[in-house]
Amino acid sequence: MSKLTFDGIAYNRTAEESVLDCLTRHGVVVPNSCRSGICQSCMLRAVSDDPPAAAQKGLKETQKEQRYFLACSCIPSGDFEATSELPQLTRTSAQVRAVEKISPAIARVRLDYSRPFDYRPGQFLNLYRPDGLIRTYSIASVPQFEDFIELHVQRTEQGRMSRWVHEELKSGDLVHISAPLGECYYRPGNTEQPILMVGTGSGLAPLYGVLRDALRAKHSAPIWLYHGSRTRDGLYLIDELRSLAREYENFRYFPCLSRESGYEAFLAARANDAALTEHKNLKGWRVFIAGHADMVGATKKRVFLAGASLGDIHSDAFLLARN
Amino acid sequence: MAKTLYEQLGGEAAVNAAVDIFYRKMLSDDRVSRFFEGVDMDRQASKQKAFLTMVFGGPNNYSGKDMYEGHKHLLKMGLNDSHVDAVIENLGNTLKELGVGNDLIGQVAAIANSVRDDVLGRGH
Ligand code: HEM
Ligand code: FES
């Protein structure tokens, strides 16, 4: 018998029993289907020990690194602790260093944070307002370059958090943030692989983080960034991106406007349309997509049909802003 | 000992090689693509892997009842024999692209066919 701790409660586990079988025997409901490590419906996360390799077969590298595993295929060699909780539920406090409007629609929030806090540029976190309101934002900063965490908050009419950030949040204020989460980040290696990035609105935040991380890692293949907005107000960091494009000959930047025309400097198209018109064959490419959920879903499908492998498509899907 | 169908096809590596091709065919096939809409692609891809592992004769614990339960929401959308045929056709073309011979393709199609009634809810 060994001990299996799940969401804080300890259970007896026999030596041959999988985590799924053990929990099921004790009446704990874990979603499952194939019970043979394929359908991934039984995915859980190990708390601190690395799960056995057999329990991570078929998962994305980014999931493996975060200790996700399949309960039905996980037979630990001894005591083991797992959780169904999402890692962002741990909170730490952070202090606002600065809030600046970098376009009429976008506020750039920079936070001082306490270490250890390991994040990858492009991951996302929850931002907690003192009264309990929670929203998810992607991280635009790169820890090797910046000693703060940078978030981009897009103002929306009904957005309670975004209006508060734009109108009230100021330097010195204390907020709470969750641990970082998500797999929309640059994994080193394969520097010969071309990269396509498509983002709308503040979806530029993770892409800006991933881009600079990739350039820092000396990614040598072309990197194409299409950033779209309906109107001019939503385009931002234009000068910074243009200057990166001048500095790195493999980086190309295309700001796109879908509802406003008459600007010579911008493509008059949606970002995803512009990207897919230019790149019809994405076989072998790495793709990053961020922004509005409908755009992300539709673009994922289009880039997949254009030849990108599922394992090479990374997107920020803000599904996890749970209480 | 004789190799199992799953081993002859190349096991898990074969499933991994097939999933992108097969799923791309399904999404681009007007006959069946609507059944796959609105579901997160990553989730969908692992379901496709489960499907491929099963029809390649690989390890799985699906029962006929599981197959019925897993597809019954699609029956309401009009799932019928023609869709199973389309799936089997895409499966065959996927394997052909991967250089698999007709004999093995036939065995895979036979496994898919063997759960046709469960998938279509006959007898449940
Ligand atoms: C030919 C025999 C078939 C077999 C052996 C089969 C097998 C499977 C398996 C093993 C799963 C994963 C179940 C799970 O783990 O949750 C699945 C899911 C699915 N199948 Fe099939 N399938 C067949 C036919 C079809 C057909 C004809 C369609 C529609 C054109 C279809 C559409 C789907 C969909 C949409 C899902 C995902 C459902 C969800 O999101 O939960 N299948 N199938
Ligand atoms: S139940 Fe299907 S992977 Fe565990």
mmCIF file of N, CA and C and ligand atoms in Angstrom, chain A residues 20 31-42 70-73, ligand 2:
data_model
loop_
_atom_site.group_PDB
_atom_site.id
_atom_site.type_symbol
_atom_site.label_atom_id
_atom_site.label_comp_id
_atom_site.label_asym_id
_atom_site.label_seq_id
_atom_site.Cartn_x
_atom_site.Cartn_y
_atom_site.Cartn_z
ATOM 1 N N LEU A 20 -6.329 6.592 -11.454
ATOM 2 C CA LEU A 20 -7.763 6.614 -11.781
ATOM 3 C C LEU A 20 -8.505 5.491 -11.047
ATOM 4 N N PRO A 31 -13.324 12.375 -14.476
ATOM 5 C CA PRO A 31 -13.810 12.107 -15.833
ATOM 6 C C PRO A 31 -12.886 11.114 -16.532
ATOM 7 N N ASN A 32 -13.434 10.181 -17.254
ATOM 8 C CA ASN A 32 -12.580 9.232 -17.981
ATOM 9 C C ASN A 32 -13.381 8.614 -19.091
ATOM 10 N N SER A 33 -12.674 8.014 -20.039
ATOM 11 C CA SER A 33 -13.388 7.404 -21.150
ATOM 12 C C SER A 33 -12.676 6.149 -21.637
ATOM 13 N N CYS A 34 -11.482 6.300 -22.227
ATOM 14 C CA CYS A 34 -10.841 5.128 -22.850
ATOM 15 C C CYS A 34 -10.121 4.251 -21.829
ATOM 16 N N ARG A 35 -9.739 4.836 -20.708
ATOM 17 C CA ARG A 35 -8.972 4.153 -19.669
ATOM 18 C C ARG A 35 -7.726 3.476 -20.227
ATOM 19 N N SER A 36 -7.162 4.009 -21.258
ATOM 20 C CA SER A 36 -5.921 3.454 -21.788
ATOM 21 C C SER A 36 -4.988 4.542 -22.322
ATOM 22 N N GLY A 37 -5.098 5.748 -21.806
ATOM 23 C CA GLY A 37 -4.089 6.755 -22.094
ATOM 24 C C GLY A 37 -4.208 7.437 -23.442
ATOM 25 N N ILE A 38 -5.374 7.434 -24.035
ATOM 26 C CA ILE A 38 -5.479 8.023 -25.367
ATOM 27 C C ILE A 38 -6.391 9.237 -25.411
ATOM 28 N N CYS A 39 -7.533 9.143 -24.769
ATOM 29 C CA CYS A 39 -8.528 10.203 -24.976
ATOM 30 C C CYS A 39 -8.221 11.462 -24.164
ATOM 31 N N GLN A 40 -7.385 11.357 -23.170
ATOM 32 C CA GLN A 40 -6.956 12.487 -22.341
ATOM 33 C C GLN A 40 -8.073 13.106 -21.517
ATOM 34 N N SER A 41 -9.176 12.384 -21.341
ATOM 35 C CA SER A 41 -10.232 12.996 -20.524
ATOM 36 C C SER A 41 -9.906 12.936 -19.038
ATOM 37 N N CYS A 42 -8.942 12.118 -18.626
ATOM 38 C CA CYS A 42 -8.664 11.948 -17.194
ATOM 39 C C CYS A 42 -7.457 12.768 -16.744
ATOM 40 N N LEU A 70 -1.980 11.594 -17.205
ATOM 41 C CA LEU A 70 -3.236 10.882 -17.409
ATOM 42 C C LEU A 70 -3.433 9.899 -16.259
ATOM 43 N N ALA A 71 -4.497 10.098 -15.517
ATOM 44 C CA ALA A 71 -4.714 9.307 -14.299
ATOM 45 C C ALA A 71 -4.842 7.820 -14.595
ATOM 46 N N CYS A 72 -5.424 7.478 -15.760
ATOM 47 C CA CYS A 72 -5.659 6.060 -16.048
ATOM 48 C C CYS A 72 -4.355 5.330 -16.329
ATOM 49 N N SER A 73 -3.304 6.059 -16.709
ATOM 50 C CA SER A 73 -2.043 5.409 -17.083
ATOM 51 C C SER A 73 -0.965 5.693 -16.059
HETATM 52 S S1 FES C 2 -9.369 7.800 -19.610
HETATM 53 FE FE1 FES C 2 -8.702 8.179 -21.612
HETATM 54 S S2 FES C 2 -6.707 8.918 -21.279
HETATM 55 FE FE2 FES C 2 -7.325 8.337 -19.326
#
